[in-house]
Coordinates of C-alpha atoms in Angstrom, one line a residue:
M10 CA 53.6 23.1 7.5
T11 CA 49.8 24.1 9.1
L12 CA 46.8 23.5 8.1
N13 CA 43.7 25.9 8.2
R14 CA 40.2 24.8 8.6
D15 CA 38.8 24.3 5.5
Q16 CA 41.8 21.6 5.3
L17 CA 40.8 20.3 8.5
A18 CA 36.8 19.8 7.6
R19 CA 38.2 17.6 5.0
W20 CA 39.2 14.8 7.2
L21 CA 37.4 16.2 10.6
P22 CA 33.7 17.2 8.9
F23 CA 31.7 18.5 12.2
L24 CA 34.1 21.3 11.6
A25 CA 32.4 22.8 8.9
W26 CA 29.0 22.7 10.6
P27 CA 27.0 25.6 10.6
R28 CA 26.4 27.2 13.5
P29 CA 23.3 26.8 15.3
D30 CA 20.9 29.8 16.4
R31 CA 17.7 29.5 17.6
A32 CA 15.2 28.7 14.6
L33 CA 18.1 26.0 13.3
L34 CA 17.9 24.4 16.9
I35 CA 14.4 24.1 17.1
N36 CA 14.0 23.3 13.0
E37 CA 16.7 20.8 13.8
A38 CA 14.9 19.3 17.2
S39 CA 11.6 18.4 15.5
A40 CA 13.1 16.6 12.9
G41 CA 15.4 14.9 15.3
V42 CA 12.8 14.0 17.4
T43 CA 10.5 12.1 14.8
V44 CA 13.7 9.8 13.5
A45 CA 14.3 9.0 17.0
L46 CA 10.7 7.9 17.5
M47 CA 11.2 5.9 14.2
V48 CA 14.2 4.1 14.9
I49 CA 13.3 3.0 18.5
P50 CA 11.0 0.2 17.6
Q51 CA 12.5 -0.5 14.4
G52 CA 15.9 -1.0 16.3
V53 CA 14.3 -4.0 18.4
A54 CA 12.6 -5.4 15.5
Y55 CA 15.8 -5.9 13.3
A56 CA 18.0 -6.7 16.0
A57 CA 15.3 -9.5 15.8
L58 CA 15.9 -10.3 12.7
A59 CA 19.8 -10.4 12.8
G60 CA 19.1 -12.6 16.1
M61 CA 20.6 -10.5 18.5
P62 CA 19.7 -9.3 21.9
L63 CA 16.7 -6.7 21.8
V64 CA 18.0 -4.0 23.5
T65 CA 20.7 -3.8 20.9
G66 CA 18.8 -2.5 18.4
V67 CA 18.5 0.3 20.4
Y68 CA 22.1 0.5 21.0
A69 CA 22.5 0.4 16.7
A70 CA 20.9 4.2 16.9
L71 CA 23.1 5.2 19.5
F72 CA 26.7 6.4 19.9
P73 CA 27.0 4.5 16.0
A74 CA 24.8 7.5 14.4
L75 CA 26.9 10.3 16.4
I76 CA 29.8 8.7 15.4
A77 CA 28.9 8.4 11.8
V78 CA 27.6 11.9 11.6
L79 CA 30.6 13.7 13.3
F80 CA 32.8 11.8 10.5
S81 CA 30.8 11.4 7.4
S82 CA 30.5 14.4 4.4
S83 CA 26.6 13.8 4.5
A84 CA 24.7 16.0 6.5
R85 CA 21.3 14.1 7.0
L86 CA 21.8 10.9 6.8
S87 CA 19.8 8.7 9.4
V88 CA 22.5 6.0 10.3
G89 CA 21.5 2.8 12.3
P90 CA 20.2 -0.3 11.5
T91 CA 18.4 -1.5 8.5
A92 CA 16.6 -4.5 7.6
L93 CA 18.9 -5.7 4.8
T94 CA 22.1 -5.5 6.9
S95 CA 20.6 -7.0 9.5
L96 CA 19.2 -10.1 7.1
L97 CA 22.7 -10.5 6.0
V98 CA 24.0 -11.1 9.6
G99 CA 21.4 -13.3 10.1
A100 CA 22.6 -15.2 7.1
S101 CA 25.9 -14.8 7.6
L102 CA 25.6 -16.2 11.6
A103 CA 23.2 -19.0 10.7
P104 CA 25.7 -21.8 10.1
L105 CA 28.1 -21.0 12.8
A106 CA 26.4 -20.4 16.1
I107 CA 22.9 -20.9 17.7
R108 CA 20.4 -17.3 17.2
G109 CA 20.9 -15.2 20.5
S110 CA 23.5 -17.5 21.7
S111 CA 26.8 -15.8 24.0
E112 CA 28.9 -17.3 20.6
W113 CA 26.2 -15.4 18.3
V114 CA 26.4 -12.4 19.7
A115 CA 30.5 -12.1 20.2
L116 CA 30.7 -13.0 16.1
A117 CA 28.0 -10.6 15.1
V118 CA 30.2 -8.7 17.0
W119 CA 33.1 -9.5 15.1
L120 CA 31.4 -9.4 11.5
T121 CA 30.4 -5.4 12.7
L122 CA 34.1 -4.7 13.4
L123 CA 35.5 -5.8 10.4
S124 CA 33.1 -4.4 8.3
G125 CA 33.4 -1.3 9.8
V126 CA 37.5 -1.7 9.6
M127 CA 37.1 -2.4 5.8
Q128 CA 35.2 0.9 4.8
V129 CA 37.6 2.7 7.1
V130 CA 40.5 1.6 5.2
L131 CA 38.4 1.9 1.8
G132 CA 37.3 5.1 2.4
A133 CA 41.0 6.6 3.4
A134 CA 43.0 5.0 0.9
R135 CA 40.6 6.3 -1.6
F136 CA 39.4 3.4 -3.2
G137 CA 35.5 3.7 -2.9
W138 CA 35.3 3.7 -6.2
L139 CA 35.9 -0.3 -6.3
L140 CA 32.7 -0.8 -4.2
R141 CA 30.9 0.5 -7.8
L142 CA 31.6 -2.9 -9.3
V143 CA 28.0 -3.9 -8.0
N144 CA 25.5 -2.7 -10.7
S145 CA 22.2 -1.9 -10.4
P146 CA 20.7 -5.5 -11.9
V147 CA 22.4 -7.4 -9.1
L148 CA 21.6 -5.0 -6.3
M149 CA 17.9 -4.4 -7.7
G150 CA 17.9 -8.8 -8.0
F151 CA 19.7 -9.2 -4.2
T152 CA 17.3 -6.4 -2.5
Q153 CA 14.3 -8.1 -4.0
G154 CA 15.5 -11.6 -3.2
A155 CA 16.5 -10.1 0.4
A156 CA 12.9 -8.4 0.8
V157 CA 11.1 -11.5 0.0
L158 CA 13.3 -13.5 2.5
I159 CA 12.6 -11.1 5.2
T160 CA 9.1 -10.7 4.9
L161 CA 8.6 -14.6 4.6
S162 CA 10.6 -14.9 8.0
Q163 CA 8.0 -12.3 9.7
L164 CA 5.2 -14.8 9.2
P165 CA 5.3 -16.6 12.0
A166 CA 5.2 -14.2 14.1
L167 CA 2.2 -12.5 12.3
L168 CA 0.2 -15.1 11.9
G169 CA 0.2 -16.5 15.0
F170 CA 2.4 -19.5 15.3
T171 CA 5.4 -18.5 16.4
G172 CA 8.4 -21.1 16.9
R173 CA 6.0 -23.2 14.4
S174 CA 6.4 -24.7 11.2
F175 CA 3.5 -24.5 8.9
V176 CA 3.5 -28.5 9.1
Q177 CA 3.0 -27.6 12.5
L178 CA 0.7 -25.8 12.2
L179 CA -1.7 -27.6 10.6
Q180 CA -1.4 -30.2 13.3
G181 CA -1.3 -28.7 16.6
P182 CA -3.5 -25.6 17.7
P183 CA -5.0 -22.8 16.1
P184 CA -2.7 -20.0 16.0
D185 CA -2.9 -17.3 18.1
Y186 CA -5.2 -14.7 16.9
I187 CA -5.1 -12.0 19.2
A188 CA -1.6 -12.0 17.3
I189 CA -2.9 -12.1 14.1
A190 CA -5.1 -9.4 14.6
F191 CA -2.0 -7.3 15.8
G192 CA -0.2 -8.4 13.2
L193 CA -2.2 -7.6 10.6
G194 CA -3.5 -4.3 12.0
G195 CA -0.4 -2.8 12.7
M196 CA 0.5 -3.6 9.1
A197 CA -3.0 -2.1 8.4
A198 CA -1.8 1.6 10.6
L199 CA 1.6 1.8 9.0
W200 CA 0.3 1.9 5.4
L201 CA -2.4 4.4 6.7
G202 CA 0.3 6.8 7.9
K203 CA 2.9 6.4 6.0
K204 CA 0.1 7.6 3.3
W205 CA -1.7 10.0 4.8
A206 CA 0.3 11.4 7.3
P207 CA 4.4 10.6 6.4
R208 CA 5.4 13.2 9.0
F209 CA 4.1 11.5 11.5
P210 CA 5.6 9.1 14.0
T211 CA 2.9 6.3 12.9
T212 CA 6.0 3.7 14.4
M213 CA 6.5 4.4 17.5
A214 CA 2.7 5.4 17.9
L215 CA 1.4 1.7 17.1
V216 CA 4.0 0.9 19.5
A217 CA 2.6 3.0 22.1
A218 CA -0.5 1.7 21.4
S219 CA -0.6 -1.6 21.2
A220 CA 2.1 -1.8 24.2
V221 CA -1.5 -0.3 25.8
I222 CA -4.2 -2.7 24.9
S223 CA -1.9 -5.7 25.2
G224 CA -0.9 -4.7 29.2
A225 CA -5.0 -3.9 29.2
I226 CA -5.9 -7.2 28.0
S227 CA -2.9 -9.2 30.1
Y228 CA -1.7 -10.7 26.8
A229 CA 1.7 -11.8 28.0
L230 CA -0.5 -13.5 31.1
R231 CA -2.1 -15.8 28.4
G232 CA 1.1 -16.7 27.0
G233 CA 1.6 -14.0 24.1
A234 CA 4.4 -13.0 22.4
V235 CA 5.8 -9.9 23.5
I236 CA 8.9 -8.2 24.0
G237 CA 9.7 -8.5 27.7
T238 CA 11.9 -6.8 30.0
L239 CA 14.6 -5.1 28.3
P240 CA 17.5 -3.6 30.6
S241 CA 18.2 0.1 31.2
G242 CA 21.0 2.2 30.7
L243 CA 23.5 3.3 28.2
P244 CA 25.6 0.8 26.3
S245 CA 29.2 -0.2 27.9
F246 CA 32.0 -1.5 26.0
Y247 CA 31.9 -4.6 24.7
W248 CA 34.8 -6.7 23.6
P249 CA 33.9 -10.2 22.0
G250 CA 37.1 -12.0 22.8
W251 CA 39.7 -12.8 19.9
L252 CA 38.8 -14.6 16.8
S253 CA 40.1 -17.8 16.1
L254 CA 41.8 -18.5 12.3
D255 CA 38.7 -20.2 11.2
G256 CA 36.7 -17.7 12.7
F257 CA 37.9 -15.0 10.7
G258 CA 37.7 -17.0 7.8
N259 CA 34.6 -17.8 8.1
L260 CA 33.4 -14.2 8.6
L261 CA 35.5 -12.2 5.8
L262 CA 33.6 -12.9 3.1
P263 CA 30.0 -12.0 5.4
A264 CA 31.8 -8.7 6.3
F265 CA 32.9 -7.6 2.4
L266 CA 28.9 -8.3 1.6
V267 CA 28.3 -6.9 4.7
T268 CA 30.6 -3.5 3.6
L269 CA 29.1 -3.8 -0.1
V270 CA 25.7 -4.0 0.9
S271 CA 26.2 -1.5 3.4
F272 CA 27.6 0.9 1.4
L273 CA 25.2 0.9 -1.5
E274 CA 22.3 1.9 0.7
T275 CA 24.4 4.9 2.0
A276 CA 25.1 5.6 -1.7
S277 CA 21.6 5.8 -2.3
S278 CA 20.6 8.4 0.3
A279 CA 23.7 9.8 -0.4
K280 CA 23.1 11.5 -4.1
V281 CA 19.5 12.9 -2.9
D282 CA 21.1 14.4 0.3
N283 CA 24.2 16.1 -1.6
A284 CA 21.7 16.8 -4.5
R285 CA 19.6 19.1 -2.5
A286 CA 22.0 20.4 -0.8
G287 CA 24.0 21.9 -4.6
K288 CA 27.0 19.2 -3.4
L289 CA 29.0 16.8 -4.7
W290 CA 29.1 13.7 -2.7
N291 CA 32.5 12.1 -1.4
E292 CA 31.6 8.8 -1.1
N293 CA 34.9 8.2 0.5
Q294 CA 34.9 10.4 3.9
D295 CA 31.2 8.6 3.9
L296 CA 32.7 5.5 3.6
I297 CA 35.1 6.5 7.1
G298 CA 31.9 8.0 9.0
Q299 CA 30.3 4.7 8.2
G300 CA 32.8 2.3 8.6
L301 CA 33.8 4.4 12.4
G302 CA 29.9 4.2 13.4
K303 CA 30.3 0.2 12.2
I304 CA 33.0 -0.1 14.8
A305 CA 31.9 2.1 17.8
S306 CA 28.2 -0.6 16.8
G307 CA 30.6 -3.5 17.6
L308 CA 32.3 -2.0 20.4
T309 CA 28.5 -1.5 22.5
G310 CA 27.6 -5.0 21.5
S311 CA 25.5 -4.5 18.6
F312 CA 25.6 -5.2 14.9
P313 CA 26.2 -3.5 11.5
T314 CA 24.7 -0.4 11.4
S315 CA 24.0 1.9 8.1
S316 CA 22.3 4.4 6.4
S317 CA 18.3 3.8 6.3
F318 CA 17.0 5.4 2.9
S319 CA 13.2 5.5 4.6
R320 CA 14.4 7.2 7.4
S321 CA 16.9 9.6 5.2
A322 CA 13.6 10.2 3.5
I323 CA 12.0 11.1 7.0
T324 CA 15.0 13.4 7.7
L325 CA 14.9 15.5 4.7
Y326 CA 10.9 15.3 5.3
A327 CA 10.9 16.5 8.5
G328 CA 12.8 19.7 7.1
A329 CA 16.3 19.0 9.0
K330 CA 18.8 21.4 7.5
S331 CA 22.0 20.3 9.0
Q332 CA 23.8 17.6 11.1
W333 CA 22.2 18.9 14.3
S334 CA 19.2 17.3 13.6
T335 CA 20.7 13.9 14.3
L336 CA 22.1 15.2 17.7
F337 CA 18.8 15.6 18.7
S338 CA 17.6 11.6 17.6
V339 CA 20.4 10.3 19.1
A340 CA 19.4 12.5 22.9
V341 CA 16.3 11.0 22.4
V342 CA 17.4 7.6 21.4
A343 CA 19.7 8.3 24.9
A344 CA 17.2 9.4 26.9
A345 CA 14.7 6.1 25.8
L346 CA 17.6 4.0 26.6
L347 CA 17.8 5.1 30.1
W348 CA 14.7 5.6 31.1
A349 CA 11.5 3.9 28.8
M350 CA 12.8 0.7 28.1
P351 CA 10.4 -0.7 30.6
L352 CA 7.7 0.9 28.7
L353 CA 8.3 -1.8 26.0
Y354 CA 7.7 -5.1 27.9
H355 CA 4.0 -5.3 26.8
V356 CA 4.9 -4.5 23.0
P357 CA 3.5 -8.0 21.6
Q358 CA 6.0 -9.4 19.1
A359 CA 3.9 -9.3 15.9
V360 CA 3.6 -5.7 16.1
L361 CA 7.7 -5.7 15.8
A362 CA 7.1 -8.5 12.3
S363 CA 4.5 -6.0 11.2
I364 CA 7.4 -2.8 11.7
V365 CA 10.0 -5.4 9.8
A366 CA 7.2 -6.9 7.2
T367 CA 5.9 -3.3 6.3
A368 CA 9.5 -1.6 5.6
T369 CA 9.9 -4.5 3.4
I370 CA 7.2 -5.3 1.2
G371 CA 7.6 -1.5 0.6
L372 CA 11.3 -2.7 -1.2
L373 CA 9.4 -5.1 -3.4
R374 CA 9.2 -3.3 -7.0
P375 CA 8.2 -6.1 -9.6
S376 CA 7.7 -3.8 -11.9
A377 CA 11.7 -3.1 -12.0
F378 CA 12.0 -6.5 -13.7
V379 CA 9.4 -5.8 -16.3
S380 CA 10.7 -2.3 -16.9
L381 CA 14.1 -3.9 -17.5
W382 CA 13.6 -6.2 -19.6
R383 CA 12.3 -3.5 -21.9
I384 CA 15.5 -1.6 -22.1
S385 CA 18.1 -4.8 -22.1
R386 CA 17.1 -8.4 -21.6
I387 CA 20.8 -9.5 -20.3
E388 CA 20.6 -7.4 -17.8
A389 CA 17.1 -8.3 -16.8
A390 CA 18.4 -11.9 -16.8
I391 CA 21.2 -11.2 -14.8
A392 CA 18.9 -9.1 -12.1
L393 CA 16.7 -12.1 -12.4
G394 CA 19.4 -14.9 -11.5
T395 CA 20.4 -12.7 -8.6
F396 CA 16.9 -12.8 -7.5
G397 CA 16.7 -16.6 -7.5
L398 CA 20.0 -17.8 -6.4
T399 CA 19.4 -14.8 -3.3
I400 CA 16.3 -17.2 -2.4
A401 CA 17.9 -20.7 -3.4
T402 CA 21.3 -20.1 -1.4
A403 CA 19.3 -18.8 1.7
P404 CA 20.3 -18.6 4.6
S405 CA 23.8 -17.6 3.0
I406 CA 22.4 -15.1 0.8
Y407 CA 25.4 -13.8 0.0
W408 CA 26.2 -16.0 -2.7
G409 CA 23.1 -14.1 -4.5
V410 CA 25.4 -10.9 -4.6
L411 CA 28.7 -12.8 -5.6
G412 CA 26.9 -14.9 -8.4
G413 CA 25.2 -11.6 -9.5
L414 CA 28.2 -9.8 -9.8
L415 CA 30.5 -12.3 -11.5
A416 CA 27.7 -12.4 -14.0
A417 CA 27.7 -9.0 -14.6
L418 CA 31.9 -8.9 -14.8
A419 CA 31.5 -11.7 -17.3
H420 CA 28.5 -9.3 -19.4
Y421 CA 30.9 -6.5 -19.4
M422 CA 34.0 -8.7 -20.4
Y423 CA 32.8 -10.2 -23.5
R424 CA 31.7 -6.7 -24.2
H425 CA 34.9 -5.7 -24.0
L426 CA 35.9 -8.5 -26.2
H427 CA 33.9 -8.0 -28.8
P428 CA 33.4 -4.2 -29.1
R429 CA 31.6 -3.1 -32.0
I430 CA 33.3 -2.6 -34.8
I431 CA 31.5 -1.5 -38.0
E432 CA 32.4 -0.3 -42.0
V433 CA 31.0 3.0 -42.5
G434 CA 30.0 5.1 -45.3
L435 CA 28.4 8.4 -45.6
H436 CA 24.6 9.2 -44.4
P437 CA 22.7 11.8 -46.6
D438 CA 23.0 13.9 -43.4
G439 CA 26.6 14.1 -43.4
S440 CA 27.7 11.3 -40.9
L441 CA 29.5 8.4 -40.4
R442 CA 27.3 5.5 -39.9
D443 CA 27.2 1.5 -40.1
R444 CA 27.5 1.2 -43.9
H445 CA 25.3 -2.1 -44.0
L446 CA 22.4 -1.2 -41.3
W447 CA 21.2 2.1 -43.6
H448 CA 22.4 0.7 -47.0
L449 CA 25.1 3.4 -47.9
P450 CA 27.8 2.9 -50.7
P451 CA 31.6 2.4 -49.9
L452 CA 33.0 6.0 -49.4
A453 CA 35.2 4.8 -52.2
P454 CA 36.3 1.9 -54.6
H455 CA 38.4 -0.5 -53.0
L456 CA 38.7 0.8 -49.4
Y457 CA 37.7 -0.6 -45.8
A458 CA 36.7 2.1 -44.0
L459 CA 36.2 1.2 -40.1
R460 CA 35.2 2.9 -37.1
M461 CA 35.7 0.6 -34.0
D462 CA 33.4 2.0 -30.5
A463 CA 36.2 0.8 -27.9
E464 CA 39.5 1.2 -26.7
L465 CA 42.1 -0.3 -28.2
D466 CA 43.8 -2.6 -25.3
F467 CA 44.2 -6.2 -24.6
A468 CA 40.8 -7.3 -24.7
S469 CA 39.5 -5.8 -28.1
A470 CA 42.6 -5.3 -30.3
S471 CA 42.4 -9.0 -31.5
T472 CA 39.1 -8.5 -32.7
L473 CA 39.8 -4.9 -34.5
E474 CA 43.1 -7.2 -36.2
R475 CA 40.7 -9.8 -37.5
A476 CA 37.8 -7.6 -38.7
I477 CA 40.5 -6.1 -41.0
S478 CA 42.3 -9.2 -42.3
V479 CA 39.4 -10.8 -42.9
A480 CA 38.4 -7.6 -45.0
L481 CA 41.9 -8.3 -47.0
A482 CA 40.8 -11.7 -47.3
R483 CA 37.2 -11.0 -49.0
Q484 CA 38.2 -8.0 -51.3
K485 CA 40.8 -6.6 -53.2
L486 CA 41.6 -3.8 -51.2
T487 CA 43.9 -0.7 -52.2
D488 CA 43.3 1.5 -48.9
V489 CA 42.2 1.3 -45.1
C490 CA 41.1 3.9 -43.0
L491 CA 40.7 3.8 -39.6
F492 CA 38.5 6.4 -37.8
A493 CA 39.9 6.8 -34.7
Y494 CA 38.2 9.3 -32.6
P495 CA 36.0 7.2 -30.2
I496 CA 39.5 5.0 -29.1
N497 CA 40.5 7.0 -26.1
R498 CA 43.1 5.0 -25.2
I499 CA 45.7 2.6 -26.0
D500 CA 48.0 0.3 -24.1
I501 CA 50.8 -2.0 -24.8
T502 CA 48.8 -4.5 -26.6
G503 CA 46.8 -2.3 -28.5
A504 CA 49.8 -0.7 -29.3
E505 CA 51.7 -3.7 -30.6
V506 CA 48.3 -5.1 -32.9
F507 CA 48.4 -1.5 -34.8
G508 CA 52.0 -2.3 -35.2
S509 CA 51.1 -5.6 -36.6
I510 CA 47.7 -4.2 -38.1
R511 CA 50.8 -1.7 -40.5
R512 CA 53.3 -3.8 -41.2
L513 CA 50.6 -6.4 -42.5
L514 CA 48.9 -3.2 -45.0
E515 CA 51.9 -2.7 -46.2
S516 CA 53.3 -6.1 -47.1
E517 CA 50.1 -6.5 -48.8
G518 CA 50.9 -2.9 -50.3
V519 CA 47.6 -1.7 -48.7
R520 CA 47.8 2.0 -47.8
L521 CA 46.6 2.8 -44.1
H522 CA 44.7 5.7 -43.6
V523 CA 44.0 7.1 -39.5
S524 CA 41.6 9.8 -38.4
G525 CA 41.1 12.0 -35.7
L526 CA 43.6 10.1 -33.0
K527 CA 43.3 11.5 -29.6
L528 CA 46.5 12.9 -28.2
P529 CA 46.7 10.7 -25.7
A530 CA 46.5 7.4 -27.9
Q531 CA 48.6 9.5 -30.6
Q532 CA 51.5 9.4 -28.0
V533 CA 51.6 5.8 -26.9
L534 CA 51.8 5.0 -30.7
E535 CA 54.4 7.4 -31.4
R536 CA 56.8 6.3 -27.8
A537 CA 56.5 2.9 -29.4
G538 CA 57.3 4.2 -32.7
L539 CA 54.7 3.1 -35.0
L540 CA 53.8 6.8 -36.5
S541 CA 57.1 6.7 -38.0
P542 CA 56.7 8.3 -41.6
G543 CA 56.3 5.9 -44.0
P544 CA 54.8 6.7 -47.7
M545 CA 52.1 3.6 -46.8
L546 CA 50.5 5.9 -44.0
F547 CA 48.5 8.7 -43.6
S548 CA 47.0 10.8 -41.0
Y549 CA 44.1 13.3 -40.6
R550 CA 42.7 15.6 -38.2
T551 CA 39.1 15.2 -38.5
D552 CA 37.2 12.8 -39.9
A553 CA 36.0 15.6 -42.9
E554 CA 39.2 15.8 -44.0
A555 CA 39.9 11.6 -44.1
L556 CA 36.1 11.7 -46.5
A557 CA 37.8 15.0 -48.7
A558 CA 41.2 12.7 -48.6
L559 CA 39.4 10.1 -49.5
T560 CA 36.7 10.4 -52.1
T561 CA 39.6 12.7 -54.5
G562 CA 42.8 10.9 -54.0
P563 CA 44.1 9.5 -50.4
A564 CA 48.1 10.1 -51.9
R565 CA 47.7 13.0 -53.0
D566 CA 45.5 15.5 -50.2
A567 CA 46.2 13.1 -47.0
S568 CA 48.7 14.9 -44.2
P569 CA 51.6 13.7 -43.5
V570 CA 52.6 12.0 -40.3
E571 CA 55.3 14.2 -39.6
E572 CA 53.3 17.1 -40.0
L573 CA 50.6 16.4 -37.4
N574 CA 53.6 15.3 -35.4
R575 CA 54.9 18.5 -34.7
E576 CA 52.0 20.2 -34.5
P577 CA 49.9 17.2 -32.4
V578 CA 45.9 18.1 -31.6
A579 CA 44.8 18.9 -27.9
A580 CA 44.4 16.7 -25.3
G581 CA 40.4 17.2 -25.2
S582 CA 39.9 16.1 -29.3

């Protein structure tokens, strides 16, 4: 069997790249250089946040970006170091090793490799949907909590007391006022640049200007904290050594959380990118591409990468139209590694802190909690709980995501175990609505007409049976009608409960009417023999037919079950 180019491009997306011409290359080069000038200083700053050697932040923007763009389906994502994944690295490894040590670096690389393998496996198996278990409130709560923690972690460098606690600051020598000027001035410059010149590489301009000023005043010789010497040259292959079984167990959960958060970061950018391109997002292929990028990052001694929403937005804003812009960005990063690393020697660490803090402060959205509270107080409580747990469990902040995920799943299961079941009445507009809410009369004397807005499965079936049993106990009934159109699936437990309901009603001499049963649900009941003809069972294709029969005499006008079975309704009905 031979594969054509389109079929191969499904697994090798770079085969579908547009053929470049002069105009396209000029446009892509401009966008790629803009992003590269942003990612280089950001990479150094995020490496510090992750506790890694500073140069590894630039490594993370080289081969990982190249591999990811070759194998991802989204064309204009900027892959490299990000604040959230860097924070997760630092938080996950804090109990396991000394920050910045060789053991720390080895564990960070293993964390990167494990996360990358997880993403590749999930994408290849088409299991990307599993990562959608984290809903918006949980992600929002975690992101807000992480943004607060990242910002707080940068305060020592921003306020000129790097390496000292707040108590030591009060007892010891005064803070470094030059560092404060660099830090707060850097934040002001970045904020103004974002507001007034979003396409201008403000971050790189800030780094260059601060390096010149720092060198001119001999800031490093006066004891100021600067980046210092960074090794030049492209990264070489790095193998962290084999991981022990205990080490593997310690990293498994953090690796899953890195995978999860990284994928959600990618999703936020990929949805925008594909929507603007008029394409459907292939989440599984992006999982593969991002996973391979992480593996490339680990094998060059760096930390986990992801898609940066801010840099991807800059890519779009700069006019990038294809993956070629990433190749130009990678080329600029490679050139910087070869020749520009010495130029970063005098950059104050306070400037790096200002880059991180500005990025994370931009993530803070307190108003999002207020908006969510207005829409759903339960989901707002889950978001606030995730936020609080993320901060309270620091540095093991992944417990915030896990706690939020468990709360969200518990809420989902509670709603599924307590489906909405209402007694319906005929509204003046002709629709069937909640009889008690709208103060409507019964459809007919001695009739209990109900509707369940859920699947009839193991979680909800007992609630339906209980509702009918309670109605039988409370009033004298001759008929029960289940408006079943909202029921789109019935499992084995649901079928068994339906059979129990039918037998219960027959034993009480009560007729059962079923309206609008969809074909998939009907077929399950038929295979179980629960729609066999009988004098006490009536079925209707539409609610209008059921209403006509129930209000004029169900036994005379109901559609016999055998007629329905001979001419089944369409699957989409």
